[in-house]
mmCIF file of C-alpha atoms in Angstrom:
data_model
loop_
_atom_site.group_PDB
_atom_site.id
_atom_site.type_symbol
_atom_site.label_atom_id
_atom_site.label_comp_id
_atom_site.label_asym_id
_atom_site.label_seq_id
_atom_site.Cartn_x
_atom_site.Cartn_y
_atom_site.Cartn_z
ATOM 1 C CA MET A 23 13.980 165.099 234.110
ATOM 2 C CA LYS A 24 15.379 161.999 235.775
ATOM 3 C CA LYS A 25 18.151 161.863 233.224
ATOM 4 C CA ARG A 26 19.121 165.457 234.058
ATOM 5 C CA VAL A 27 19.225 164.748 237.780
ATOM 6 C CA LEU A 28 21.348 161.665 237.215
ATOM 7 C CA PHE A 29 23.685 163.633 235.025
ATOM 8 C CA PHE A 30 24.191 166.385 237.591
ATOM 9 C CA GLY A 31 24.673 163.769 240.288
ATOM 10 C CA ILE A 32 27.472 162.107 238.370
ATOM 11 C CA SER A 33 29.113 165.475 237.673
ATOM 12 C CA ALA A 34 29.104 166.365 241.343
ATOM 13 C CA LEU A 35 30.618 163.000 242.195
ATOM 14 C CA LEU A 36 33.423 163.519 239.689
ATOM 15 C CA ILE A 37 34.166 166.980 241.082
ATOM 16 C CA LEU A 38 34.294 165.653 244.630
ATOM 17 C CA SER A 39 36.541 162.774 243.512
ATOM 18 C CA ALA A 40 38.947 165.155 241.773
ATOM 19 C CA ALA A 41 39.095 167.377 244.831
ATOM 20 C CA PHE A 42 39.760 164.373 247.049
ATOM 21 C CA PHE A 43 42.661 163.031 244.973
ATOM 22 C CA THR A 44 44.121 166.498 244.390
ATOM 23 C CA GLY A 45 44.168 167.131 248.078
ATOM 24 C CA CYS A 46 46.021 163.917 248.955
ATOM 25 C CA PRO A 47 49.661 164.575 249.881
ATOM 26 C CA THR A 48 52.361 162.793 247.845
ATOM 27 C CA GLU A 49 55.204 160.965 249.502
ATOM 28 C CA THR A 50 58.667 162.363 248.897
ATOM 29 C CA ASP A 51 62.102 161.098 249.766
ATOM 30 C CA ASP A 52 64.853 163.660 249.851
ATOM 31 C CA SER A 53 67.619 161.092 250.371
ATOM 32 C CA PRO A 54 69.699 160.128 247.345
ATOM 33 C CA THR A 55 68.638 156.875 245.728
ATOM 34 C CA PRO A 56 71.616 154.630 244.916
ATOM 35 C CA VAL A 57 72.180 154.262 241.192
ATOM 36 C CA SER A 58 73.882 151.155 239.909
ATOM 37 C CA LEU A 59 76.909 151.470 237.656
ATOM 38 C CA GLU A 60 76.994 147.692 237.431
ATOM 39 C CA ASN A 61 78.380 146.345 234.133
ATOM 40 C CA THR A 62 79.457 149.775 232.849
ATOM 41 C CA VAL A 63 83.035 150.085 231.583
ATOM 42 C CA TRP A 64 85.123 153.278 231.289
ATOM 43 C CA GLY A 65 88.595 153.965 229.951
ATOM 44 C CA GLY A 66 91.169 156.600 229.153
ATOM 45 C CA GLY A 67 94.817 157.583 229.118
ATOM 46 C CA THR A 68 96.907 158.213 232.239
ATOM 47 C CA PRO A 69 100.167 160.092 232.919
ATOM 48 C CA GLN A 70 102.094 156.915 233.735
ATOM 49 C CA ALA A 71 104.860 155.556 231.492
ATOM 50 C CA GLY A 72 105.450 158.827 229.697
ATOM 51 C CA ASN A 73 101.732 159.437 229.132
ATOM 52 C CA THR A 74 101.316 156.065 227.435
ATOM 53 C CA GLY A 75 99.394 154.599 230.376
ATOM 54 C CA TRP A 76 95.775 153.473 230.151
ATOM 55 C CA LEU A 77 93.223 152.811 232.877
ATOM 56 C CA THR A 78 90.119 150.669 232.457
ATOM 57 C CA LEU A 79 87.401 150.841 235.132
ATOM 58 C CA ALA A 80 84.900 147.967 235.030
ATOM 59 C CA PHE A 81 82.073 148.293 237.566
ATOM 60 C CA LYS A 82 80.711 144.982 238.785
ATOM 61 C CA ALA A 83 78.075 143.599 241.148
ATOM 62 C CA ASP A 84 78.293 144.046 244.926
ATOM 63 C CA ASN A 85 79.742 147.553 244.493
ATOM 64 C CA LYS A 86 83.084 146.288 243.236
ATOM 65 C CA VAL A 87 85.176 147.983 240.553
ATOM 66 C CA ILE A 88 88.118 146.464 238.676
ATOM 67 C CA ALA A 89 90.811 149.056 237.959
ATOM 68 C CA ALA A 90 93.396 147.860 235.424
ATOM 69 C CA PHE A 91 96.537 149.867 234.648
ATOM 70 C CA ASN A 92 98.527 148.865 231.573
ATOM 71 C CA ALA A 93 101.543 151.039 232.462
ATOM 72 C CA ASP A 94 102.740 148.499 235.024
ATOM 73 C CA ASN A 95 100.330 145.623 234.291
ATOM 74 C CA THR A 96 98.512 145.865 237.628
ATOM 75 C CA THR A 97 94.867 145.262 238.486
ATOM 76 C CA ASN A 98 92.848 146.003 241.603
ATOM 77 C CA GLU A 99 89.417 145.088 242.897
ATOM 78 C CA TRP A 100 88.186 148.005 244.987
ATOM 79 C CA ASP A 101 84.866 149.118 246.481
ATOM 80 C CA TYR A 102 82.814 152.009 245.163
ATOM 81 C CA THR A 103 79.724 154.049 245.967
ATOM 82 C CA TYR A 104 77.529 156.136 243.673
ATOM 83 C CA ASN A 105 74.288 158.116 244.060
ATOM 84 C CA THR A 106 71.696 160.075 242.085
ATOM 85 C CA ASP A 107 73.761 163.248 242.404
ATOM 86 C CA LYS A 108 76.184 161.514 239.995
ATOM 87 C CA ILE A 109 78.891 161.535 242.665
ATOM 88 C CA GLY A 110 80.879 158.471 243.669
ATOM 89 C CA THR A 111 83.843 157.257 245.665
ATOM 90 C CA ILE A 112 86.435 154.556 245.168
ATOM 91 C CA THR A 113 87.566 153.003 248.422
ATOM 92 C CA VAL A 114 91.007 151.482 248.705
ATOM 93 C CA ALA A 115 91.895 149.502 251.808
ATOM 94 C CA SER A 116 95.547 150.450 251.464
ATOM 95 C CA GLY A 117 97.952 151.664 248.834
ATOM 96 C CA TRP A 118 97.600 154.015 245.888
ATOM 97 C CA ASN A 119 94.166 155.398 245.005
ATOM 98 C CA PRO A 120 93.492 156.979 241.595
ATOM 99 C CA ALA A 121 90.414 158.794 242.969
ATOM 100 C CA PRO A 122 91.177 159.978 246.509
ATOM 101 C CA ASP A 123 88.487 162.659 246.243
ATOM 102 C CA GLY A 124 85.968 160.504 244.407
ATOM 103 C CA PHE A 125 84.525 160.912 240.928
ATOM 104 C CA THR A 126 81.573 162.457 239.111
ATOM 105 C CA ILE A 127 79.515 161.393 236.099
ATOM 106 C CA SER A 128 78.518 163.936 233.439
ATOM 107 C CA ASP A 129 74.870 164.839 232.802
ATOM 108 C CA ASP A 130 74.863 162.771 229.618
ATOM 109 C CA ALA A 131 76.327 159.825 231.595
ATOM 110 C CA LYS A 132 79.171 159.407 229.109
ATOM 111 C CA THR A 133 82.143 160.854 231.016
ATOM 112 C CA LEU A 134 83.554 159.871 234.395
ATOM 113 C CA THR A 135 85.788 162.576 235.841
ATOM 114 C CA ILE A 136 88.337 162.065 238.586
ATOM 115 C CA VAL A 137 89.043 165.563 239.866
ATOM 116 C CA HIS A 138 92.179 164.657 241.804
ATOM 117 C CA TYR A 139 93.638 161.700 239.974
ATOM 118 C CA GLY A 140 95.941 159.743 242.262
ATOM 119 C CA ASN A 141 97.252 162.882 243.970
ATOM 120 C CA HIS A 142 98.628 164.126 240.661
ATOM 121 C CA GLU A 143 98.435 167.874 240.235
ATOM 122 C CA GLY A 144 96.873 169.409 237.172
ATOM 123 C CA THR A 145 93.510 169.399 235.451
ATOM 124 C CA PRO A 146 90.842 166.773 236.156
ATOM 125 C CA ARG A 147 91.216 163.509 234.260
ATOM 126 C CA GLU A 148 88.343 162.180 232.181
ATOM 127 C CA PHE A 149 87.456 158.598 231.357
ATOM 128 C CA LYS A 150 84.905 157.833 228.671
ATOM 129 C CA ARG A 151 82.125 155.269 228.881
ATOM 130 C CA LEU A 152 82.872 152.258 226.699
ATOM 131 C CA ARG A 153 79.908 150.073 227.669
ATOM 132 C CA GLN A 154 76.496 150.802 229.169
ATOM 133 C CA GLY A 155 74.915 148.928 232.045
ATOM 134 C CA ASP A 156 72.679 146.939 229.681
ATOM 135 C CA LEU A 157 75.876 145.681 227.970
ATOM 136 C CA THR A 158 75.404 147.912 224.914
ATOM 137 C CA ILE A 159 78.823 148.863 223.501
ATOM 138 C CA ASP A 160 79.213 152.616 223.027
ATOM 139 C CA PRO A 161 80.572 154.066 219.789
ATOM 140 C CA VAL A 162 84.312 154.597 220.284
ATOM 141 C CA PRO A 163 84.549 157.939 222.113
ATOM 142 C CA PHE A 164 88.150 158.573 221.050
ATOM 143 C CA THR A 165 90.034 159.182 217.811
ATOM 144 C CA PRO A 166 92.205 156.072 217.709
ATOM 145 C CA GLY A 167 95.233 155.461 215.564
ATOM 146 C CA THR A 168 94.945 153.581 212.296
ATOM 147 C CA GLY A 169 98.459 152.169 211.837
ATOM 148 C CA THR A 170 98.737 148.469 211.078
ATOM 149 C CA THR A 171 102.518 148.077 210.951
ATOM 150 C CA LYS A 172 104.248 146.809 214.064
ATOM 151 C CA GLU A 173 105.379 150.316 214.909
ATOM 152 C CA GLY A 174 101.897 151.636 214.150
ATOM 153 C CA LEU A 175 100.463 149.274 216.760
ATOM 154 C CA TYR A 176 102.846 150.128 219.586
ATOM 155 C CA ASN A 177 100.844 151.251 222.665
ATOM 156 C CA SER A 178 97.551 150.717 220.848
ATOM 157 C CA VAL A 179 94.643 149.819 223.151
ATOM 158 C CA TRP A 180 91.656 147.612 222.272
ATOM 159 C CA GLY A 181 88.578 146.646 224.238
ATOM 160 C CA GLY A 182 85.339 144.707 224.127
ATOM 161 C CA SER A 183 82.932 142.414 225.934
ATOM 162 C CA THR A 184 83.657 138.731 226.483
ATOM 163 C CA PRO A 185 81.472 135.676 227.251
ATOM 164 C CA GLN A 186 82.907 135.326 230.754
ATOM 165 C CA ALA A 187 80.709 135.965 233.807
ATOM 166 C CA ASN A 188 77.436 135.499 231.888
ATOM 167 C CA ASP A 189 78.579 137.771 229.031
ATOM 168 C CA THR A 190 79.444 140.644 231.398
ATOM 169 C CA GLY A 191 83.226 140.211 231.032
ATOM 170 C CA TRP A 192 85.463 142.863 229.475
ATOM 171 C CA LEU A 193 88.909 142.422 227.927
ATOM 172 C CA THR A 194 91.405 145.254 227.502
ATOM 173 C CA ILE A 195 94.365 144.577 225.201
ATOM 174 C CA THR A 196 97.464 146.749 224.921
ATOM 175 C CA LEU A 197 100.043 145.918 222.250
ATOM 176 C CA LYS A 198 103.435 147.073 223.470
ATOM 177 C CA ASN A 199 107.074 146.916 222.453
ATOM 178 C CA ILE A 200 109.158 146.335 225.572
ATOM 179 C CA THR A 201 112.713 147.331 224.733
ATOM 180 C CA GLU A 202 114.201 146.528 228.134
ATOM 181 C CA ALA A 203 113.023 144.032 230.724
ATOM 182 C CA ASP A 204 112.067 145.308 234.167
ATOM 183 C CA ASN A 205 110.092 144.166 237.197
ATOM 184 C CA ASN A 206 106.760 144.954 235.528
ATOM 185 C CA PHE A 207 107.609 143.344 232.183
ATOM 186 C CA PRO A 208 110.333 140.717 232.662
ATOM 187 C CA ALA A 209 110.294 139.588 229.018
ATOM 188 C CA PRO A 210 111.316 142.202 226.410
ATOM 189 C CA GLY A 211 109.906 142.221 222.882
ATOM 190 C CA LEU A 212 106.418 142.507 221.451
ATOM 191 C CA ARG A 213 104.135 142.028 224.470
ATOM 192 C CA ALA A 214 100.322 141.902 224.629
ATOM 193 C CA ILE A 215 98.952 143.055 227.973
ATOM 194 C CA CYS A 216 95.542 141.407 228.367
ATOM 195 C CA VAL A 217 93.367 142.158 231.395
ATOM 196 C CA PHE A 218 90.062 140.370 232.042
ATOM 197 C CA SER A 219 87.499 142.066 234.299
ATOM 198 C CA ALA A 220 85.570 138.832 234.898
ATOM 199 C CA ASP A 221 88.235 137.378 237.186
ATOM 200 C CA ASN A 222 90.532 140.389 237.683
ATOM 201 C CA SER A 223 93.374 138.595 235.912
ATOM 202 C CA LYS A 224 96.352 140.262 234.219
ATOM 203 C CA ASN A 225 98.531 138.687 231.568
ATOM 204 C CA ASP A 226 101.797 139.564 229.834
ATOM 205 C CA TRP A 227 101.759 137.545 226.609
ATOM 206 C CA ASN A 228 103.471 138.027 223.230
ATOM 207 C CA TRP A 229 102.486 138.916 219.669
ATOM 208 C CA GLU A 230 105.895 138.175 218.158
ATOM 209 C CA ASP A 231 104.576 136.485 215.004
ATOM 210 C CA TYR A 232 102.608 139.517 213.762
ATOM 211 C CA ALA A 233 102.839 139.813 209.946
ATOM 212 C CA GLU A 234 102.349 143.311 208.571
ATOM 213 C CA ALA A 235 101.401 142.213 205.044
ATOM 214 C CA SER A 236 98.409 140.186 206.216
ATOM 215 C CA ARG A 237 97.786 142.274 209.367
ATOM 216 C CA SER A 238 97.563 139.011 211.289
ATOM 217 C CA GLY A 239 99.248 137.434 214.257
ATOM 218 C CA THR A 240 98.769 135.446 217.427
ATOM 219 C CA ILE A 241 98.603 136.405 221.067
ATOM 220 C CA ALA A 242 100.566 133.556 222.585
ATOM 221 C CA ARG A 243 101.618 132.520 226.063
ATOM 222 C CA ASP A 244 105.328 131.996 226.584
ATOM 223 C CA GLY A 245 105.619 128.279 227.192
ATOM 224 C CA GLY A 246 102.109 127.470 225.910
ATOM 225 C CA GLY A 247 98.608 127.497 227.367
ATOM 226 C CA TRP A 248 95.296 129.230 226.617
ATOM 227 C CA THR A 249 95.284 132.697 225.095
ATOM 228 C CA PRO A 250 92.828 134.485 222.774
ATOM 229 C CA GLY A 251 94.901 133.094 219.892
ATOM 230 C CA ALA A 252 95.018 134.124 216.231
ATOM 231 C CA PHE A 253 93.822 137.589 215.292
ATOM 232 C CA THR A 254 93.504 139.869 212.274
ATOM 233 C CA ILE A 255 93.378 143.658 212.182
ATOM 234 C CA SER A 256 91.010 145.336 209.743
ATOM 235 C CA ALA A 257 92.376 147.310 206.800
ATOM 236 C CA ASP A 258 91.395 150.602 208.451
ATOM 237 C CA GLY A 259 93.232 149.596 211.622
ATOM 238 C CA LYS A 260 90.195 149.994 213.875
ATOM 239 C CA ILE A 261 89.024 146.432 214.612
ATOM 240 C CA LEU A 262 90.957 143.483 216.022
ATOM 241 C CA THR A 263 89.195 140.157 215.458
ATOM 242 C CA PHE A 264 90.037 136.791 216.987
ATOM 243 C CA SER A 265 89.103 133.893 214.747
ATOM 244 C CA SER A 266 88.226 131.579 217.638
ATOM 245 C CA TYR A 267 87.772 133.303 220.976
ATOM 246 C CA MET A 268 86.336 130.679 223.316
ATOM 247 C CA GLY A 269 84.908 128.896 220.301
ATOM 248 C CA GLY A 270 83.710 131.786 218.163
ATOM 249 C CA GLU A 271 84.805 134.872 216.259
ATOM 250 C CA ARG A 272 84.980 137.970 218.461
ATOM 251 C CA SER A 273 85.976 141.563 217.660
ATOM 252 C CA PHE A 274 87.463 144.350 219.775
ATOM 253 C CA ASN A 275 87.396 148.073 219.023
ATOM 254 C CA ARG A 276 90.546 150.156 218.858
ATOM 255 C CA LEU A 277 90.455 152.800 221.578
ATOM 256 C CA ARG A 278 93.874 154.348 221.019
#
């Protein structure tokens, strides 16, 4: 009999406990919680330079974003905001803004859309995620070219992570053929536009020694100095590999 009383006593206690915890209100916060885009990288084509332009957006710490345009070899460090509604802004102190009305991120977090790109009319412009916040490189979200001749590499774009800034750096490479010098590209010929997100640096170097038979060449600085150096392109034209990038082999995916 004592066992039965004890049993019923415990049951009643459990019921009371359940009622107590069920009745407790839960705290809610209706305000958007900031979501970090830190270390993500996005890229895509732009209308500049006869639709051969390319923009890379590298989101960094302290709500800074590096915007690099290969059409005129310019880079910018701007401010940004972003929230759980997948809506963000890019704030420019002065000058041209590619996202005057902000940007949105798709539900699958793989596409950044600028609805009103730099005051250009037309459809919204999409930029695909190239790297996740945990530094995982995404599969190439484009259908890049495969040419390995000099002509087949004109306006090709390559990208990948670098060891700079505690392995959070990103390098975008555009292989161009500049037929006439101008203010943006003072040296005509085969030019390699290399932009580093780690220090917001832009570089107009050359790849004049590229050999089609071996698919190899060198990104060299006019007059000497450090560059990524010797590289080889894979037989399928999709990977560019430096033999000694800051002391080790490093590969970059073809994006266009």
